[in-house]
Short mmCIF file of C-alpha atoms in Angstrom, two decimals:
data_model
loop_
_atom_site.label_atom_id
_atom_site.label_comp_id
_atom_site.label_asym_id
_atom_site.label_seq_id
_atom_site.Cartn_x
_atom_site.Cartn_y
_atom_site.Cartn_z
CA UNK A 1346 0.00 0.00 0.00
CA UNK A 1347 2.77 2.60 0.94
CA UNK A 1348 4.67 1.84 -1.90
CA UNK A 1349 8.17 4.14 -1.92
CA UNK A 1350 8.74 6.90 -4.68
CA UNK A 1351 11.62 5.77 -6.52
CA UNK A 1352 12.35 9.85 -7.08
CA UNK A 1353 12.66 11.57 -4.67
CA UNK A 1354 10.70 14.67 -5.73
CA UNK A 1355 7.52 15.03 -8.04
CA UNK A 1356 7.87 16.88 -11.11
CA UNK A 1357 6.89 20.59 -11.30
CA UNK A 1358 5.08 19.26 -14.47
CA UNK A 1359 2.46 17.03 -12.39
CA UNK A 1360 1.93 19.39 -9.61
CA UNK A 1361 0.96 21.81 -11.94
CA UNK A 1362 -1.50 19.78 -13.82
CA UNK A 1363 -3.02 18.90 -10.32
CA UNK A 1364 -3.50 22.61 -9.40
CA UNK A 1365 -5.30 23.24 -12.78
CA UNK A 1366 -7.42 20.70 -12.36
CA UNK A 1367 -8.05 21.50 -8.68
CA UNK A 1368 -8.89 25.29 -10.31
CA UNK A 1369 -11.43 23.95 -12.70
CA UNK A 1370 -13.45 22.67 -9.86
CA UNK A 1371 -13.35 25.66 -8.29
CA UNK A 1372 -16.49 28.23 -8.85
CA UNK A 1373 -14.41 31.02 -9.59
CA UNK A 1374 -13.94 32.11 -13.31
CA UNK A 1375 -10.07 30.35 -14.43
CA UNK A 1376 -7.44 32.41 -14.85
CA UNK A 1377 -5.44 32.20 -17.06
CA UNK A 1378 -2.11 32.68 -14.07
CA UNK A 1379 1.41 31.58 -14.50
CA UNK A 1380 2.67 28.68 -12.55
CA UNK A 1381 4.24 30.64 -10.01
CA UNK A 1382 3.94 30.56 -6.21
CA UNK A 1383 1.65 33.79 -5.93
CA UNK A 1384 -1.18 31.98 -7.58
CA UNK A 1385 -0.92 28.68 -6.46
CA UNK A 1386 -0.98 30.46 -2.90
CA UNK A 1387 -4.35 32.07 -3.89
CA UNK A 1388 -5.39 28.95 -5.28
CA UNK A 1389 -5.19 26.56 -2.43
CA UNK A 1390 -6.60 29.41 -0.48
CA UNK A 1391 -9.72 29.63 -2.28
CA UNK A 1392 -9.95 26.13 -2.28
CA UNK A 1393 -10.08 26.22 1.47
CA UNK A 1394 -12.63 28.66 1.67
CA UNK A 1395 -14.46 26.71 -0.80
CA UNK A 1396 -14.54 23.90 1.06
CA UNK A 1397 -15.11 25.30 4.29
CA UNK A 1398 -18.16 27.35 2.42
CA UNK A 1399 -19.28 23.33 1.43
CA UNK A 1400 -18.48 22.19 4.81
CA UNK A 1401 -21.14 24.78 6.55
CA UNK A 1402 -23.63 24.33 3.51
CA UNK A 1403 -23.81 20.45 4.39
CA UNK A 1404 -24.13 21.80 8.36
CA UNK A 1405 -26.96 23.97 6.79
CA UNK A 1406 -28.90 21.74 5.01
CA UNK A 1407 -28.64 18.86 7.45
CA UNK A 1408 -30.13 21.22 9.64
CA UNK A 1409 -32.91 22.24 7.02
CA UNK A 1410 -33.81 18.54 6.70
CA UNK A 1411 -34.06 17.31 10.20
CA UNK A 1412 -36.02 20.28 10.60
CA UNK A 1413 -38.53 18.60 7.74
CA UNK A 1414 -38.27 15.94 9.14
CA UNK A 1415 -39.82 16.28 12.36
CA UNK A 1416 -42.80 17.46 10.56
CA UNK A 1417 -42.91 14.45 8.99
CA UNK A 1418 -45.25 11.57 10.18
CA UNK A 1419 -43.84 8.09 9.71
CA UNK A 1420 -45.88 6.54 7.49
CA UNK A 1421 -46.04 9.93 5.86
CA UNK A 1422 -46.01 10.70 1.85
CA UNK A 1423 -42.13 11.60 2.65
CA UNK A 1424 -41.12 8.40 4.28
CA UNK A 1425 -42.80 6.68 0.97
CA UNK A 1426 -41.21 8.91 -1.32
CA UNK A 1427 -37.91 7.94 0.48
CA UNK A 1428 -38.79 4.14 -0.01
CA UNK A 1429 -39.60 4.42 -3.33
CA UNK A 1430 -36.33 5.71 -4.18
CA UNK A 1431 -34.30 3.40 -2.44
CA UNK A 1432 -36.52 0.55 -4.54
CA UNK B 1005 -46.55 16.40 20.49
CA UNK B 1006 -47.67 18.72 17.68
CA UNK B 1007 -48.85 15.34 15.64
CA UNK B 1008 -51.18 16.83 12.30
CA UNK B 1009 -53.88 14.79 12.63
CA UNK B 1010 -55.38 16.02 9.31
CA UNK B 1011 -53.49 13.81 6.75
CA UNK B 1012 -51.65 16.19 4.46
CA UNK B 1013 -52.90 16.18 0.64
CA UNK B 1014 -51.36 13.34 -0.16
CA UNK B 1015 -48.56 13.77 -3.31
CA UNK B 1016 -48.78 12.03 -6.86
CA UNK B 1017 -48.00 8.60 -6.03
CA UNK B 1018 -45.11 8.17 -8.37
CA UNK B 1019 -44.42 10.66 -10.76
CA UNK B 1020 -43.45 13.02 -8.26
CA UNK B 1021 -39.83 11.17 -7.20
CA UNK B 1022 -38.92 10.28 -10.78
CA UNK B 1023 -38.03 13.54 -12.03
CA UNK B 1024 -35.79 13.56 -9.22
CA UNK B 1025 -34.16 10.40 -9.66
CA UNK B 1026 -33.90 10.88 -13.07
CA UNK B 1027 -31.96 14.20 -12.35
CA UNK B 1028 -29.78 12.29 -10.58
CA UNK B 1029 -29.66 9.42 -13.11
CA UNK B 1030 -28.38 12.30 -15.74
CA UNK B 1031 -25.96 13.42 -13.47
CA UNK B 1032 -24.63 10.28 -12.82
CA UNK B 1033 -23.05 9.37 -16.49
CA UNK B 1034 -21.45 12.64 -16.51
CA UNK B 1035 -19.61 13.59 -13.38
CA UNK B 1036 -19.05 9.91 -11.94
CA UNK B 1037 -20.98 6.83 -11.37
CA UNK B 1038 -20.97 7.02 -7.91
CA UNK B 1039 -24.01 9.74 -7.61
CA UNK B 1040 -26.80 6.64 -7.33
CA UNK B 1041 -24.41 4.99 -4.79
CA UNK B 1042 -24.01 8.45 -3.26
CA UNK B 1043 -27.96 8.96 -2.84
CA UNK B 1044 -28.45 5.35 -1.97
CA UNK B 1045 -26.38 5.29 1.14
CA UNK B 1046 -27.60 8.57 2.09
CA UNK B 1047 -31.16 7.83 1.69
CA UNK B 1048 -30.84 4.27 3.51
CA UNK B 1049 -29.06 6.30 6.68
CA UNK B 1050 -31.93 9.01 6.35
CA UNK B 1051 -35.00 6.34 6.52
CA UNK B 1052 -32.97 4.44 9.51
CA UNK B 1053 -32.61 8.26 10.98
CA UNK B 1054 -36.34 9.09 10.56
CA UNK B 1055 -37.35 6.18 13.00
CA UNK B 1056 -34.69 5.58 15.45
CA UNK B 1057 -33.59 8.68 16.67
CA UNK B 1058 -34.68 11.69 19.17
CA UNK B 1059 -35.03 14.78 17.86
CA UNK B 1060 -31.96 16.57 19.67
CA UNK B 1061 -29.46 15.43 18.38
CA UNK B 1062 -31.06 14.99 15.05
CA UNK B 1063 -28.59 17.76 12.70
CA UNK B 1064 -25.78 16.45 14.01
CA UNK B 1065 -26.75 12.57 13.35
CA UNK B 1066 -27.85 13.68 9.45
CA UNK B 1067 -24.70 15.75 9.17
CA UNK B 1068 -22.60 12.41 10.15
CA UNK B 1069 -24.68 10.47 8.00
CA UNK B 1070 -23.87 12.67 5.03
CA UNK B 1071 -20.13 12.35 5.52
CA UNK B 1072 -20.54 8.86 6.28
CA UNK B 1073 -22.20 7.90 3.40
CA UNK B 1074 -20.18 10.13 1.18
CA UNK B 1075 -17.29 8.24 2.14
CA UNK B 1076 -19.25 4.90 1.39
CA UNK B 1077 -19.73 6.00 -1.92
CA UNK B 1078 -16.65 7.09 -2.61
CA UNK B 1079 -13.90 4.33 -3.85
CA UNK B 1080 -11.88 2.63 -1.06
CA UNK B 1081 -9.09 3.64 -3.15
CA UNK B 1082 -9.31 7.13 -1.86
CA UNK B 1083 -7.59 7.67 0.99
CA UNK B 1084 -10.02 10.51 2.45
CA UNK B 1085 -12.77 8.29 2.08
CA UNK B 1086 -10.55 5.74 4.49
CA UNK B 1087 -9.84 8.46 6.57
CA UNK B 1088 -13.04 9.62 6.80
CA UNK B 1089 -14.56 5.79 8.02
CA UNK B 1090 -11.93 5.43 10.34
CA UNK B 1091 -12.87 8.57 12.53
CA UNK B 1092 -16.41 7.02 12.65
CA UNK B 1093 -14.99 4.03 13.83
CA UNK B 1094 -12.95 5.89 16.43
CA UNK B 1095 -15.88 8.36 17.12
CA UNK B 1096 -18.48 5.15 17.94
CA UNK B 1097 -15.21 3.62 19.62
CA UNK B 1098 -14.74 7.11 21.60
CA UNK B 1099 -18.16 7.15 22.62
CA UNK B 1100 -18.57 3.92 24.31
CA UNK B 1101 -15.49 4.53 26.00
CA UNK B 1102 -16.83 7.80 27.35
CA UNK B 1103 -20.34 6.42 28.85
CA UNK B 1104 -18.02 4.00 30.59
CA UNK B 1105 -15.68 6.77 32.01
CA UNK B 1106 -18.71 9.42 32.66
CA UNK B 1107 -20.18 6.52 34.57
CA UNK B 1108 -17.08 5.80 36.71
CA UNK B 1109 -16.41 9.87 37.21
CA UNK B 1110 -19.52 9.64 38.97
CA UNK B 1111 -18.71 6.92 41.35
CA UNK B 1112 -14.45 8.04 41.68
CA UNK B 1113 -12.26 10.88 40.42
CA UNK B 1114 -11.34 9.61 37.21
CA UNK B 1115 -8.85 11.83 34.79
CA UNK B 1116 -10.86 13.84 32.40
CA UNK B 1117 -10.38 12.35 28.34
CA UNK B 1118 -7.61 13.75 26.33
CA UNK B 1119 -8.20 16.86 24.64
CA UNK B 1120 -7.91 15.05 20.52
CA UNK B 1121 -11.09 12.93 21.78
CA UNK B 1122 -13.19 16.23 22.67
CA UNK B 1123 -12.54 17.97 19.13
CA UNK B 1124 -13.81 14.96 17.76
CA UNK B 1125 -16.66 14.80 19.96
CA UNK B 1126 -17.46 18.03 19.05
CA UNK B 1127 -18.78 17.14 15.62
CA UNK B 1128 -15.86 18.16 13.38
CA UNK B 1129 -14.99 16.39 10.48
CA UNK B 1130 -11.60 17.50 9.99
CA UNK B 1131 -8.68 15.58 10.38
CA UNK B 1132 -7.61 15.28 14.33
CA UNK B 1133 -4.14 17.02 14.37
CA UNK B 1134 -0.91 14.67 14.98
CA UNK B 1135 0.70 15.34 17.82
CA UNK B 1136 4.47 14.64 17.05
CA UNK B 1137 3.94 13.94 13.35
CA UNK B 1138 4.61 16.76 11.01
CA UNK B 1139 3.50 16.80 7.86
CA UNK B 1140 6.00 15.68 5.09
CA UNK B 1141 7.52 19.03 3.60
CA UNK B 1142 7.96 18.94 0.19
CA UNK B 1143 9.58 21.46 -2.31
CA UNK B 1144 7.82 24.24 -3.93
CA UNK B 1145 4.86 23.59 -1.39
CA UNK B 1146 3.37 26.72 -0.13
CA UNK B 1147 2.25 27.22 3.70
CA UNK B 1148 -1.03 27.16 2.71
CA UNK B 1149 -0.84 23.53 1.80
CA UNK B 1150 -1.47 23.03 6.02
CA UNK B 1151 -4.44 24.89 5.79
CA UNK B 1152 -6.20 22.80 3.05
CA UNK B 1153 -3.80 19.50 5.08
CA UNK B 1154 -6.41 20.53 8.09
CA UNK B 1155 -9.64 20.55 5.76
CA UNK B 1156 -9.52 17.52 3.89
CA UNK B 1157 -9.76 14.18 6.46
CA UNK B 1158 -6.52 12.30 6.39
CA UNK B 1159 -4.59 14.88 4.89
CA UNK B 1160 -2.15 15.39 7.51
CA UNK B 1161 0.11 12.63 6.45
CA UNK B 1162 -0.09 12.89 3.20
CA UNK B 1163 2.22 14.34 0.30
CA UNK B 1164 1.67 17.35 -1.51
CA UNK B 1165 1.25 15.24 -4.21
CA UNK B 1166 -1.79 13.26 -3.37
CA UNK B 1167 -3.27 15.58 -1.22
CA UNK B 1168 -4.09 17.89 -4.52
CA UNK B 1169 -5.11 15.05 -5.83
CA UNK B 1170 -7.52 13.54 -2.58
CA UNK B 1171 -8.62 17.45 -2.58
CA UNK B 1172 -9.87 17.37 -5.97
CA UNK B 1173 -12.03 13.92 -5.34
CA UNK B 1174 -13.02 15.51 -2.12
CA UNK B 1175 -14.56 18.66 -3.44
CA UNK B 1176 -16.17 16.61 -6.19
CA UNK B 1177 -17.86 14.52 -3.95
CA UNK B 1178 -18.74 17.64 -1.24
CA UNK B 1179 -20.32 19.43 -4.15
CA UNK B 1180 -22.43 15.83 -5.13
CA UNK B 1181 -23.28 15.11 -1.42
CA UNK B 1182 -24.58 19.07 -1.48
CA UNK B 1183 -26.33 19.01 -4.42
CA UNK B 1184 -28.31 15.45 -3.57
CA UNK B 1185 -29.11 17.13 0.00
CA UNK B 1186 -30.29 20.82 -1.77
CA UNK B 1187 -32.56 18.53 -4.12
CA UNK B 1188 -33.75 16.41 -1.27
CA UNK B 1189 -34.63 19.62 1.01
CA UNK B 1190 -35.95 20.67 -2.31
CA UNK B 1191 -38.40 17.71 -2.44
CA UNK B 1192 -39.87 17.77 0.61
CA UNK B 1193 -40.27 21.45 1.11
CA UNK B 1194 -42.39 21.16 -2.10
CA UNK B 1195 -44.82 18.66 -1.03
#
């Protein structure tokens, strides 16, 4: 499993093409920025925020649906809407 | 126990959750096959949820749920997804131990739990930080690379390397888990 790099550093090449694929995830518009260390910096940094701004969304909407869910009855429409998907 | 009594008008029996699933049928061929396995898990936890627990601690139990059955539906191969399973397993692990303790601090003085075991308590899903293990430095990576090590579960021992690469699957599967749970809210705020 931990299988040992024969090199012993990863080419700029690769990192590179990781960090422009990490940027077309991002929401932000892709810019068209050098490989140099200013905007991989701002990079990773709005990656964080945009995960941390997914992290709080999933904190939202778990809220939002145990909220809906304790208006739910058991045998409610819901819970059969729920079973029918899972079928 | 604010029970309606007054059934509410009851849905279209089947129409109504195909357009959904078929949403998330489309979605599935082109970002990844794993969005049905993504909304099966999630829906299985949810229905298990919806009868077996108090309403409390309700959030928190859906939140876990979501992570947990992102990481279910994410390959094994991924190490965040391992990561991820293993701090359930040491959460569930954690708990147990800590009836058993809170029990005995009643009954003797007995030393309070370490301080890594409260942060997970707490409900975070981050990675629990090493004590004594510092992430492997590699060249050319910036600082910020511990910010986004914190963030992503079992990034602190990883290389720069694969953690761009775990981030990457990570935010692909945050923005599916977010999506599924929008369209869900979505679905049963419209009934």
């Amino acid at each position: 499993m931990s299988s040992r790099r024969s090199r012993a550093s990863v080419s700029e090449e690769e990192i590179n093409e990781l960090i422009s694929r990490l940027q077309t995830l991002l929401p932000s518009a892709p810019r068209r920025g050098s490989s140099s260390q200013a905007s991989t910096t701002k990079l990773l940094k709005e990656t964080c925020s945009y995960i941390k701004s997914l992290h709080r969304e999933v904190d939202d909407l778990s809220d939002r649906l145990s909220d809906l869910m304790a208006t739910m009855d058991h045998n409610s429409p819901g819970a059969e809407i729920i079973r029918s998907l899972l079928r | 126990m604010a029970a309606k009594r007054t059934a509410p008008p009851p849905p279209p029996p089947t129409p109504n959750p195909i357009p959904n699933r078929r949403a998330l049928a489309s979605g599935a061929g082109s970002a990844s096959p794993s969005k049905r396995m993504l909304a099966f898990h999630f829906l299985r936890a949810l229905s298990r949820i919806s009868s077996a627990t108090p309403v409390a601690c309700r959030t928190r139990t859906i939140r876990r749920a979501a992570y947990f059955s992102m990481a279910r539906a994410a390959s094994p191969r991924r190490s965040w997804s391992r990561a991820l399973l293993r701090q359930v397993r040491v959460r569930r692990a954690v708990r147990s131990r800590r009836a058993v303790l809170m029990r005995r601090r009643v009954v003797s003085a007995a030393p309070a739990p370490p301080l890594g075991v409260r942060s997970i308590s707490a409900g975070q899903i981050t990675s629990a930080p090493l004590a004594g293990a510092p992430p492997p430095r590699q060249a050319g990576e910036p600082a910020r690379a511990d910010a986004l090590r914190r963030l992503v579960p079992g990034g602190g021992e990883m290389e720069y390397c694969s953690l761009l690469e775990e981030t990457a699957d990570y935010v692909r599967c945050l923005r599916a888990q977010v999506q599924l749970m929008q369209g869900l809210v979505d679905l049963f705020s419209g009934q």
